Short mmCIF file of C-alpha atoms in Angstrom, two decimals:
data_model
loop_
_atom_site.label_atom_id
_atom_site.label_comp_id
_atom_site.label_asym_id
_atom_site.label_seq_id
_atom_site.Cartn_x
_atom_site.Cartn_y
_atom_site.Cartn_z
CA MET N 713 -14.17 3.77 -11.74
CA SER N 714 -10.98 1.78 -12.08
CA GLU N 715 -10.76 2.04 -15.76
CA LYS N 716 -8.52 4.91 -16.78
CA SER N 717 -10.54 5.85 -19.89
CA THR N 718 -13.73 6.65 -17.86
CA PHE N 719 -12.13 8.05 -14.68
CA THR N 720 -13.75 11.06 -13.18
CA TRP N 721 -11.32 13.46 -11.53
CA GLY N 722 -11.99 16.13 -8.95
CA PRO N 723 -11.33 19.89 -9.73
CA ALA N 724 -8.77 20.44 -6.92
CA THR N 725 -6.63 18.41 -4.43
CA GLY N 726 -3.48 18.53 -2.44
CA VAL N 727 -0.01 17.28 -3.04
CA GLY N 728 0.64 15.15 -0.03
CA SER N 729 2.29 16.37 3.19
CA MET N 730 0.52 18.32 5.98
CA PRO N 731 1.82 20.18 9.06
CA GLY N 732 1.64 18.69 12.53
CA GLY N 733 1.40 15.01 13.62
CA ASP N 734 -2.30 14.39 14.34
CA ALA N 735 -3.54 11.78 11.84
CA ARG N 736 -7.14 12.37 12.51
CA GLU N 737 -6.86 16.24 12.33
CA ALA N 738 -5.17 15.92 9.05
CA ALA N 739 -7.74 13.47 7.55
CA LYS N 740 -10.42 15.48 8.82
CA THR N 741 -9.05 18.62 7.32
CA VAL N 742 -8.20 17.12 3.91
CA SER N 743 -11.58 15.28 3.63
CA GLY N 744 -13.50 18.36 4.60
CA SER N 745 -11.64 20.56 2.19
CA PHE N 746 -11.85 18.30 -0.81
CA GLU N 747 -15.15 16.70 -0.95
CA ASP N 748 -14.48 15.64 -4.49
CA PHE N 749 -10.89 14.66 -4.40
CA PRO N 750 -9.41 13.84 -0.89
CA TYR N 751 -6.01 12.22 -0.43
CA LEU N 752 -4.15 10.14 2.19
CA ALA N 753 -2.25 12.94 4.14
CA GLU N 754 1.46 12.54 4.96
CA LEU N 755 2.76 14.04 8.26
CA PRO N 756 6.61 14.19 8.08
CA ALA N 757 6.87 16.19 11.35
CA ARG N 758 6.40 13.06 13.34
CA GLY N 759 9.99 12.15 12.51
CA PRO N 760 11.82 9.43 10.41
CA GLY N 761 9.30 6.88 9.03
CA ALA N 762 6.85 9.58 8.54
CA ASP N 763 9.01 11.43 5.93
CA MET N 764 8.14 10.49 2.28
CA ILE N 765 11.21 8.33 1.87
CA GLY N 766 10.70 6.42 5.15
CA ARG N 767 7.09 5.99 4.42
CA THR N 768 7.77 4.40 1.13
CA ILE N 769 10.48 2.06 2.47
CA GLY N 770 7.86 0.91 4.83
CA LEU N 771 5.85 -0.24 1.84
CA LEU N 772 8.74 -2.27 0.22
CA VAL N 773 8.47 -6.06 -0.05
CA GLU N 774 11.55 -8.16 1.21
CA MET N 775 13.61 -4.94 1.34
CA TYR N 776 14.04 -2.88 4.63
CA GLY N 777 15.69 0.22 5.77
CA HIS N 778 17.01 1.94 8.81
CA VAL N 779 18.00 5.56 9.72
CA GLU N 780 21.55 6.57 9.76
CA PRO N 781 22.80 10.32 10.25
CA SER N 782 23.19 10.42 6.51
CA GLY N 783 19.76 9.13 5.77
CA TRP N 784 17.92 5.94 5.01
CA ARG N 785 20.07 2.82 4.47
CA VAL N 786 19.20 -0.73 3.37
CA SER N 787 18.85 -3.29 6.32
CA ASP N 788 18.84 -7.10 6.36
CA ARG N 789 15.62 -7.31 8.28
CA PRO N 790 12.84 -5.00 9.46
CA GLY N 791 14.02 -3.02 12.49
CA ARG N 792 12.53 -0.25 14.65
CA ASP N 793 12.60 2.40 11.94
CA THR N 794 10.71 0.10 9.48
CA ARG N 795 8.10 -0.83 12.05
CA ARG N 796 7.68 2.77 13.03
CA ALA N 797 7.04 3.73 9.35
CA ARG N 798 4.42 1.05 9.05
CA SER N 799 2.75 1.92 12.37
CA TRP N 800 2.32 5.57 11.29
CA LEU N 801 1.02 4.60 7.84
CA GLY N 802 -1.56 2.31 9.62
CA GLU N 803 -2.61 5.38 11.89
CA ASP N 804 -3.09 7.44 8.74
CA LEU N 805 -5.05 4.73 7.06
CA ASP N 806 -7.26 4.41 10.00
CA ALA N 807 -7.93 8.02 10.01
CA LEU N 808 -8.60 8.20 6.27
CA GLU N 809 -11.10 5.27 6.66
CA GLU N 810 -12.82 7.09 9.43
CA PHE N 811 -13.36 10.35 7.58
CA THR N 812 -14.28 8.74 4.18
CA GLN N 813 -17.06 6.40 5.23
CA GLY N 814 -19.43 6.07 2.23
CA TYR N 815 -17.35 8.13 0.15
CA GLU N 816 -17.61 7.40 -3.62
CA GLY N 817 -15.20 9.40 -5.99
CA PRO N 818 -11.53 9.95 -6.70
CA LEU N 819 -9.06 9.36 -3.84
CA LYS N 820 -5.25 9.96 -4.19
CA VAL N 821 -2.45 8.17 -2.47
CA GLN N 822 1.20 9.10 -2.73
CA ALA N 823 4.42 7.10 -2.63
CA VAL N 824 7.90 7.91 -3.68
CA GLY N 825 8.79 6.93 -7.22
CA PRO N 826 11.67 4.46 -8.05
CA TRP N 827 14.20 7.00 -9.12
CA THR N 828 13.91 9.38 -6.20
CA LEU N 829 13.89 6.56 -3.92
CA ALA N 830 16.97 5.06 -5.62
CA ALA N 831 18.65 8.53 -5.15
CA ALA N 832 17.69 8.60 -1.45
CA LEU N 833 18.22 5.13 -0.24
CA GLU N 834 21.79 4.13 0.74
CA LEU N 835 23.36 0.72 0.10
CA ARG N 836 25.31 -0.96 2.96
CA GLY N 837 28.43 0.77 1.89
CA GLY N 838 26.91 4.26 2.27
CA GLU N 839 26.59 4.98 -1.43
CA SER N 840 23.20 5.60 -2.95
CA ALA N 841 21.35 2.76 -4.74
CA LEU N 842 21.27 4.92 -7.83
CA GLY N 843 25.00 4.09 -8.54
CA ASP N 844 24.08 0.34 -8.96
CA LEU N 845 21.58 -0.41 -11.74
CA GLY N 846 21.07 -3.92 -10.38
CA ALA N 847 20.04 -2.34 -7.04
CA CYS N 848 17.73 -0.11 -8.91
CA ARG N 849 16.09 -2.99 -10.49
CA ASP N 850 15.58 -4.79 -7.31
CA LEU N 851 14.21 -1.63 -5.60
CA THR N 852 11.72 -1.05 -8.45
CA ALA N 853 10.46 -4.63 -8.30
CA SER N 854 10.06 -4.36 -4.47
CA LEU N 855 8.28 -1.05 -4.79
CA ALA N 856 5.96 -2.34 -7.40
CA GLU N 857 5.03 -5.33 -5.13
CA GLY N 858 4.52 -3.15 -2.16
CA LEU N 859 2.26 -0.81 -3.93
CA ARG N 860 0.11 -3.57 -5.13
CA GLY N 861 -0.64 -4.56 -1.50
CA HIS N 862 -0.94 -0.91 -0.37
CA LEU N 863 -3.55 -0.22 -3.19
CA ALA N 864 -5.42 -3.32 -2.25
CA GLU N 865 -5.56 -2.27 1.40
CA LEU N 866 -6.98 1.09 0.29
CA ARG N 867 -9.59 -0.56 -1.78
CA ARG N 868 -10.62 -2.61 1.21
CA ARG N 869 -10.81 0.29 3.55
CA VAL N 870 -12.50 2.80 1.07
CA PRO N 871 -14.33 0.40 -1.34
CA GLY N 872 -16.42 3.24 -3.12
CA ALA N 873 -13.28 5.21 -4.06
CA GLY N 874 -11.60 5.39 -7.40
CA LEU N 875 -7.91 5.29 -6.55
CA VAL N 876 -5.31 7.60 -7.99
CA LEU N 877 -1.74 6.68 -7.35
CA GLN N 878 0.71 9.59 -7.30
CA LEU N 879 4.42 8.87 -7.53
CA ASP N 880 6.65 11.63 -6.13
CA GLU N 881 9.63 12.12 -8.31
CA PRO N 882 11.45 15.41 -7.26
CA SER N 883 14.82 13.90 -7.98
CA LEU N 884 14.02 12.69 -11.50
CA THR N 885 15.51 15.49 -13.47
CA ALA N 886 18.77 15.32 -11.38
CA VAL N 887 18.85 11.52 -12.09
CA LEU N 888 18.51 12.20 -15.91
CA ARG N 889 21.13 14.83 -15.92
CA GLY N 890 23.75 13.11 -13.65
CA GLN N 891 23.41 15.74 -11.05
CA VAL N 892 22.77 13.51 -7.88
CA ARG N 893 25.82 13.78 -5.54
CA THR N 894 27.70 10.76 -4.16
CA ALA N 895 28.27 10.33 -0.46
CA SER N 896 31.53 12.22 -0.55
CA GLY N 897 29.79 15.10 -2.24
CA TYR N 898 32.86 15.57 -4.56
CA ARG N 899 31.29 13.88 -7.58
CA THR N 900 27.99 12.94 -8.88
CA TYR N 901 26.50 9.67 -10.13
CA ARG N 902 26.43 9.04 -13.87
CA ALA N 903 23.24 10.05 -15.60
CA VAL N 904 20.79 7.15 -15.98
CA ASP N 905 19.72 6.40 -19.61
CA ARG N 906 16.42 7.82 -20.33
CA GLN N 907 15.05 4.51 -21.64
CA VAL N 908 16.18 2.68 -18.34
CA VAL N 909 14.32 5.43 -16.42
CA GLU N 910 11.31 5.19 -18.49
CA SER N 911 11.11 1.51 -18.27
CA ALA N 912 11.32 1.43 -14.45
CA LEU N 913 8.63 4.09 -14.29
CA ARG N 914 6.38 2.05 -16.70
CA ASP N 915 6.93 -1.10 -14.42
CA VAL N 916 5.71 0.79 -11.42
CA ILE N 917 2.80 2.57 -13.12
CA ALA N 918 1.59 -0.83 -14.43
CA VAL N 919 0.77 -2.02 -10.88
CA HIS N 920 -2.31 0.17 -10.90
CA ASP N 921 -5.33 -0.44 -13.07
CA GLY N 922 -6.50 3.09 -12.35
CA PRO N 923 -4.84 6.45 -13.25
CA VAL N 924 -1.24 7.31 -12.07
CA VAL N 925 -0.07 10.86 -11.54
CA VAL N 926 3.74 11.70 -11.45
CA HIS N 927 4.56 14.67 -9.17
CA SER N 928 7.75 16.81 -9.17
CA CYS N 929 8.01 20.30 -7.63
CA ALA N 930 11.59 20.59 -9.29
CA PRO N 931 12.29 22.54 -12.51
CA ASP N 932 12.39 20.99 -16.00
CA VAL N 933 9.78 18.25 -15.57
CA PRO N 934 10.22 15.68 -18.35
CA PHE N 935 6.68 15.68 -19.50
CA ALA N 936 7.13 13.64 -22.58
CA LEU N 937 9.05 10.90 -20.91
CA LEU N 938 6.40 10.68 -18.21
CA ARG N 939 3.60 10.44 -20.71
CA ARG N 940 5.31 7.59 -22.66
CA ALA N 941 5.84 5.75 -19.37
CA GLY N 942 2.02 5.75 -18.86
CA ALA N 943 1.36 8.69 -16.56
CA ALA N 944 -2.37 9.81 -16.87
CA GLY N 945 -1.45 13.00 -15.05
CA ILE N 946 1.54 15.16 -14.26
CA SER N 947 1.78 17.22 -11.15
CA PHE N 948 4.15 20.26 -11.07
CA ASP N 949 5.00 23.72 -9.52
CA PHE N 950 3.29 26.07 -12.06
CA GLY N 951 5.58 28.87 -11.04
CA LEU N 952 8.66 26.99 -12.26
CA LEU N 953 7.48 26.57 -15.90
CA THR N 954 9.62 28.15 -18.56
CA GLU N 955 9.06 28.60 -22.36
CA ARG N 956 10.58 25.43 -23.17
CA ASP N 957 7.93 23.64 -21.21
CA GLU N 958 5.08 25.07 -23.19
CA GLU N 959 5.35 22.78 -26.33
CA PRO N 960 5.36 19.53 -24.19
CA ILE N 961 2.50 20.87 -22.04
CA GLY N 962 0.41 21.55 -25.25
CA GLU N 963 1.16 18.09 -26.48
CA ALA N 964 -0.02 16.69 -23.03
CA VAL N 965 -3.19 18.51 -23.00
CA GLU N 966 -3.90 17.38 -26.46
CA GLY N 967 -3.11 13.87 -25.72
CA GLY N 968 -5.59 13.79 -22.64
CA THR N 969 -2.95 13.98 -19.93
CA LYS N 970 -4.32 15.55 -16.83
CA LEU N 971 -2.27 18.54 -15.45
CA PHE N 972 -2.03 19.12 -11.68
CA ALA N 973 -1.09 22.74 -11.65
CA GLY N 974 0.53 23.80 -8.36
CA VAL N 975 -0.50 27.48 -8.27
CA VAL N 976 -1.10 28.08 -4.56
CA PRO N 977 2.07 28.74 -2.52
CA SER N 978 3.03 25.75 -0.18
CA THR N 979 4.25 27.95 2.62
CA ASP N 980 2.68 30.79 4.45
CA ALA N 981 2.00 33.58 2.12
CA ALA N 982 -0.51 36.18 1.36
CA LEU N 983 -3.17 34.55 -1.03
CA SER N 984 -4.42 36.43 -3.99
CA ASP N 985 -8.13 36.21 -4.96
CA PRO N 986 -8.87 32.79 -6.44
CA GLY N 987 -9.18 34.10 -10.02
CA GLY N 988 -5.79 35.62 -9.69
CA SER N 989 -4.20 32.39 -8.52
CA VAL N 990 -5.10 30.71 -11.91
CA MET N 991 -4.57 33.66 -14.16
CA GLY N 992 -1.25 32.08 -15.35
CA VAL N 993 -3.01 29.00 -16.38
CA ARG N 994 -5.58 31.11 -18.39
CA THR N 995 -2.64 33.01 -19.95
CA LEU N 996 -0.74 29.79 -20.93
CA TRP N 997 -4.03 28.26 -22.53
CA ARG N 998 -4.33 31.42 -24.69
CA ARG N 999 -0.62 31.40 -25.59
CA LEU N 1000 -0.84 27.70 -26.58
CA GLY N 1001 -3.91 28.39 -28.67
CA LEU N 1002 -5.96 25.76 -26.62
CA ASN N 1003 -9.81 25.95 -26.21
CA PRO N 1004 -10.59 27.78 -23.05
CA GLY N 1005 -13.55 25.37 -22.66
CA THR N 1006 -11.22 22.49 -21.95
CA LEU N 1007 -9.53 24.04 -18.95
CA ALA N 1008 -11.60 22.70 -16.23
CA GLU N 1009 -11.61 19.19 -17.76
CA SER N 1010 -7.73 19.38 -18.20
CA VAL N 1011 -6.49 20.94 -15.05
CA VAL N 1012 -6.69 19.96 -11.31
CA VAL N 1013 -5.77 22.87 -9.01
CA THR N 1014 -3.23 22.11 -6.16
CA PRO N 1015 -0.54 23.80 -3.94
CA SER N 1016 2.70 24.24 -5.47
CA CYS N 1017 4.21 21.37 -3.37
CA GLY N 1018 3.46 19.66 -0.08
CA LEU N 1019 2.34 21.74 2.91
CA ALA N 1020 4.59 20.35 5.66
CA GLY N 1021 6.38 23.56 6.09
CA ALA N 1022 3.17 25.59 6.48
CA SER N 1023 1.36 26.68 9.66
CA PRO N 1024 -1.77 24.62 10.22
CA ALA N 1025 -3.92 27.62 9.76
CA TYR N 1026 -2.23 28.48 6.42
CA ALA N 1027 -2.45 24.84 5.24
CA ARG N 1028 -6.25 24.91 5.79
CA ALA N 1029 -6.59 28.21 4.01
CA ALA N 1030 -4.47 26.92 1.09
CA LEU N 1031 -6.58 23.80 0.60
CA ALA N 1032 -9.81 25.96 0.57
CA HIS N 1033 -8.15 28.36 -1.89
CA CYS N 1034 -7.42 25.51 -4.23
CA VAL N 1035 -11.08 24.65 -4.26
CA ARG N 1036 -12.12 28.32 -4.99
CA ALA N 1037 -9.48 28.83 -7.49
CA ALA N 1038 -10.68 25.57 -9.41
CA ARG N 1039 -14.18 26.89 -9.32
CA SER N 1040 -13.10 30.26 -10.81
CA LEU N 1041 -11.34 28.30 -13.69
CA ALA N 1042 -14.47 26.45 -14.46
CA ASP N 1043 -16.89 29.44 -14.11
CA ASN N 1044 -14.46 31.85 -15.90
CA PRO N 1045 -12.14 29.94 -18.29
CA GLU N 1046 -11.26 33.00 -20.38
#
């Protein structure tokens, strides 16, 4: 299952975060909802260290961070905040292992990608690592090494699973466009060259011998760049697509890239019938002239983003709705 070319995906999954702070309850909900494609839930409501930035900082090798009023900042040594991030991740892994005993199939784990991490992590002077390309290179190398260890731990705990690594990159478009603000807020960091961005992503993607998905719930996802960097799948908020996204999406589908289509609202909302939730996907397929028969094999149905801001009851309903919507897409592609 580790070979990308023969990987079997599930029809629906979640993005990452869940509401609340109970790791066992989250793992039970996720594994019960997605029998074919569970994921390691994130619970940011527990506080700093459980947020997606802090959680990923806890994975870094020979780099550490601590919390300042402005956010996460580089430290000389692992302190209380880093230890807390690692402890919470350990709790989440214990819970996942408990509820995936004997599981064989795809299993997704999320971490923040190098560019969103560089935009969020402050250096000692208070400015973002994004403003120092040398610091970005060091951060990318540390992240890659940390992910190697993390994936090895997951293989040990859930040996029957085929691991999918998801890199969360909501700041990627802002990095490419020079829209990330400095500490003062009065200016922005210079846009990073696309080749530099692509190279760093490729280095991190290369640590996993299975498929890597890049997720962004921001507008204008750079589909072509992510595919060149080696992403096997791209996860996005379907509601943010515009006409200019259609050609790169068509090229992605024809090139075998898996689309993780975020079609179910990520905060409490009235849910339509499952078929209605994927109507836009069907319409896009027709507009692109793609074969409707390829829909189920090309698309994984997800919420539009993480569910941390949802109520627990809605989060459970949204995950179940994703499964039903994916079944509708498979049963009625046209």
